[in-house]
Short mmCIF file of C-alpha atoms and ligand atoms in Angstrom, two decimals:
data_model
loop_
_atom_site.label_atom_id
_atom_site.label_comp_id
_atom_site.label_asym_id
_atom_site.label_seq_id
_atom_site.Cartn_x
_atom_site.Cartn_y
_atom_site.Cartn_z
CA MET A 1 -0.08 0.00 0.05
CA PRO A 2 0.94 3.63 -0.64
CA LEU A 3 2.46 5.33 2.36
CA CYS A 4 -0.27 8.46 2.96
CA GLU A 5 1.17 11.54 3.88
CA GLU A 6 -0.49 13.47 7.07
CA ALA A 7 -2.14 16.78 5.36
CA ALA A 8 -0.47 19.85 7.08
CA ASP A 9 -2.67 22.16 5.54
CA LEU A 10 -6.77 21.86 6.34
CA VAL A 11 -9.91 23.59 6.41
CA ASP A 12 -12.63 23.30 8.88
CA THR A 13 -15.91 21.58 6.97
CA GLU A 14 -19.02 21.05 7.94
CA ALA A 15 -19.44 18.91 11.28
CA ASP A 16 -19.98 14.88 10.28
CA ILE A 17 -23.70 12.95 11.13
CA TYR A 18 -22.41 13.13 14.91
CA GLY A 19 -21.61 16.83 15.05
CA ARG A 20 -17.78 16.43 15.24
CA PRO A 21 -15.85 18.83 13.09
CA GLN A 22 -14.30 17.54 10.29
CA ARG A 23 -11.24 18.57 7.93
CA LEU A 24 -10.10 18.70 4.67
CA THR A 25 -7.51 20.35 2.47
CA LYS A 26 -8.87 23.46 0.62
CA GLU A 27 -9.01 21.89 -2.57
CA ALA A 28 -10.70 18.66 -1.57
CA PHE A 29 -13.47 20.51 0.47
CA HIS A 30 -14.19 22.61 -2.20
CA ALA A 31 -14.70 19.89 -4.65
CA TRP A 32 -17.12 18.30 -2.03
CA LYS A 33 -18.96 21.21 -1.51
CA GLY A 34 -19.40 21.35 -5.34
CA MET A 35 -19.78 17.70 -5.88
CA LYS A 36 -22.82 17.48 -2.93
CA ALA A 37 -24.62 20.56 -4.88
CA GLY A 38 -24.79 18.97 -7.92
CA ALA A 39 -26.39 15.80 -6.40
CA ALA A 40 -28.76 17.78 -4.26
CA ALA A 41 -29.53 19.85 -7.89
CA ASP A 42 -30.22 15.73 -8.93
CA GLY A 43 -32.57 15.45 -5.67
CA VAL A 44 -29.61 13.18 -4.26
CA THR A 45 -28.18 13.59 -0.73
CA LEU A 46 -24.68 13.49 0.10
CA PHE A 47 -23.13 14.09 3.62
CA LEU A 48 -20.16 13.54 5.48
CA ILE A 49 -19.30 10.87 7.46
CA SER A 50 -15.87 11.16 8.05
CA ALA A 51 -12.80 13.33 6.62
CA PHE A 52 -9.17 13.91 7.72
CA ARG A 53 -8.12 11.52 10.55
CA GLY A 54 -4.56 11.88 11.55
CA ILE A 55 -1.76 8.98 12.43
CA ASP A 56 -2.33 8.88 15.85
CA TYR A 57 -6.33 8.63 15.87
CA GLN A 58 -5.57 5.67 13.50
CA HIS A 59 -3.11 3.83 15.94
CA ASP A 60 -5.88 4.32 18.75
CA VAL A 61 -8.64 2.81 16.70
CA ILE A 62 -6.77 -0.47 15.89
CA ALA A 63 -5.13 -0.21 19.23
CA ARG A 64 -8.69 -0.66 20.70
CA LYS A 65 -9.77 -2.95 17.99
CA LEU A 66 -6.89 -5.55 19.62
CA ARG A 67 -7.32 -4.94 23.18
CA GLY A 68 -11.35 -5.75 22.72
CA GLY A 69 -9.81 -8.97 20.97
CA ARG A 70 -9.55 -9.26 17.63
CA SER A 71 -6.38 -10.41 15.17
CA ILE A 72 -4.02 -7.84 13.89
CA GLU A 73 -4.73 -9.37 10.32
CA GLU A 74 -8.74 -8.79 10.94
CA VAL A 75 -8.32 -5.70 11.89
CA LEU A 76 -6.26 -4.77 8.92
CA GLN A 77 -8.70 -6.05 6.44
CA VAL A 78 -10.82 -3.13 7.81
CA ASN A 79 -8.30 -0.31 8.86
CA CYS A 80 -5.12 0.62 7.24
CA ALA A 81 -1.99 0.45 9.18
CA PRO A 82 -1.42 3.66 10.57
CA GLY A 83 0.27 5.81 8.04
CA TYR A 84 -1.50 4.08 5.43
CA SER A 85 -5.15 5.43 5.54
CA GLU A 86 -6.30 8.04 2.89
CA HIS A 87 -7.89 9.90 5.24
CA HIS A 88 -4.40 11.45 6.50
CA THR A 89 -4.49 13.19 3.41
CA GLY A 90 -7.04 15.34 4.15
CA ARG A 91 -8.74 14.34 0.67
CA ALA A 92 -10.55 11.15 1.31
CA ILE A 93 -14.07 11.14 2.35
CA ASP A 94 -16.68 8.81 4.06
CA VAL A 95 -19.85 9.54 2.29
CA GLY A 96 -23.86 9.01 3.77
CA THR A 97 -26.97 9.28 2.26
CA THR A 98 -30.25 9.33 3.82
CA GLY A 99 -31.97 6.18 4.54
CA CYS A 100 -28.38 4.09 4.87
CA ASP A 101 -26.74 2.96 7.72
CA ALA A 102 -23.10 4.67 7.77
CA LEU A 103 -20.51 2.71 6.19
CA VAL A 104 -22.17 -0.53 5.08
CA GLU A 105 -21.98 -2.13 1.68
CA ALA A 106 -25.49 -1.97 1.35
CA PHE A 107 -24.71 1.77 0.81
CA GLU A 108 -24.02 0.41 -3.08
CA PHE A 109 -27.59 0.30 -3.55
CA THR A 110 -28.43 3.23 -2.73
CA GLU A 111 -29.44 6.57 -5.20
CA ALA A 112 -26.54 8.50 -3.86
CA PHE A 113 -24.27 5.38 -5.22
CA ARG A 114 -25.40 5.48 -8.42
CA TRP A 115 -25.51 8.95 -8.79
CA LEU A 116 -21.45 8.85 -7.06
CA GLU A 117 -20.65 6.29 -9.87
CA SER A 118 -21.49 8.57 -12.50
CA ASN A 119 -20.73 11.46 -11.67
CA GLY A 120 -17.98 11.55 -9.25
CA ASN A 121 -15.17 11.30 -11.17
CA GLU A 122 -16.23 14.88 -13.14
CA TYR A 123 -15.54 16.16 -9.26
CA SER A 124 -12.34 14.50 -9.33
CA PHE A 125 -13.38 12.29 -6.31
CA PHE A 126 -12.73 8.31 -7.22
CA MET A 127 -13.69 5.22 -5.22
CA SER A 128 -10.41 4.17 -3.70
CA TYR A 129 -11.45 0.25 -2.72
CA PRO A 130 -13.97 -1.37 -5.06
CA ARG A 131 -14.26 -5.09 -4.99
CA LYS A 132 -10.98 -6.95 -5.48
CA ASN A 133 -8.87 -4.02 -4.98
CA GLN A 134 -4.90 -4.37 -5.24
CA PHE A 135 -4.67 -3.43 -1.90
CA GLY A 136 -6.80 -6.39 0.06
CA ILE A 137 -8.83 -3.61 1.46
CA LYS A 138 -12.73 -4.31 1.92
CA TYR A 139 -15.15 -3.16 -0.69
CA GLU A 140 -15.87 0.51 0.53
CA PRO A 141 -18.25 1.75 -1.68
CA TRP A 142 -18.58 4.89 0.86
CA HIS A 143 -14.54 5.79 0.30
CA TRP A 144 -14.18 8.60 -2.57
CA CYS A 145 -10.93 10.24 -2.32
CA PHE A 146 -10.08 13.45 -4.12
CA GLN A 147 -7.53 13.09 -6.49
CA LYS A 148 -6.27 15.51 -9.60
CA ARG A 149 -5.84 13.63 -12.48
CA GLU A 150 -6.47 13.55 -16.23
CA LYS A 151 -10.01 12.82 -16.85
ZN1 ZN B 201 -12.88 6.04 4.42
#
């Protein structure tokens, strides 16, 4: 897996669904706002579940799961090792929508996911972990990362 550097330059975004403040890079936040508005114009609700997460935070999440009795292999299928999560970059977002639980595979059956599949790339957001991805990370239809690349 590529090493993901922690972003230095972050701006405050809207709070997540739990009311926690979230941060992204300026460019990613701008793109997210545009994408959210674009979806809304098509009658599709997108909201932010999670954005920037620091390396320390990632470490704590994994440590907690290990203390809870899970094996490291099990944990690394769903959580990247500290330093390898795209959320460190301030460009990755976990997206939610109304009528669907947060961070579940069933997100792929929502209008929001269909909309993202057709329009996400227009806003430079790409799904990082499709089924059978090269990183061995579980399928995450909700996880999209802002990457400036040629369309
Ligand atoms: Zn994610």
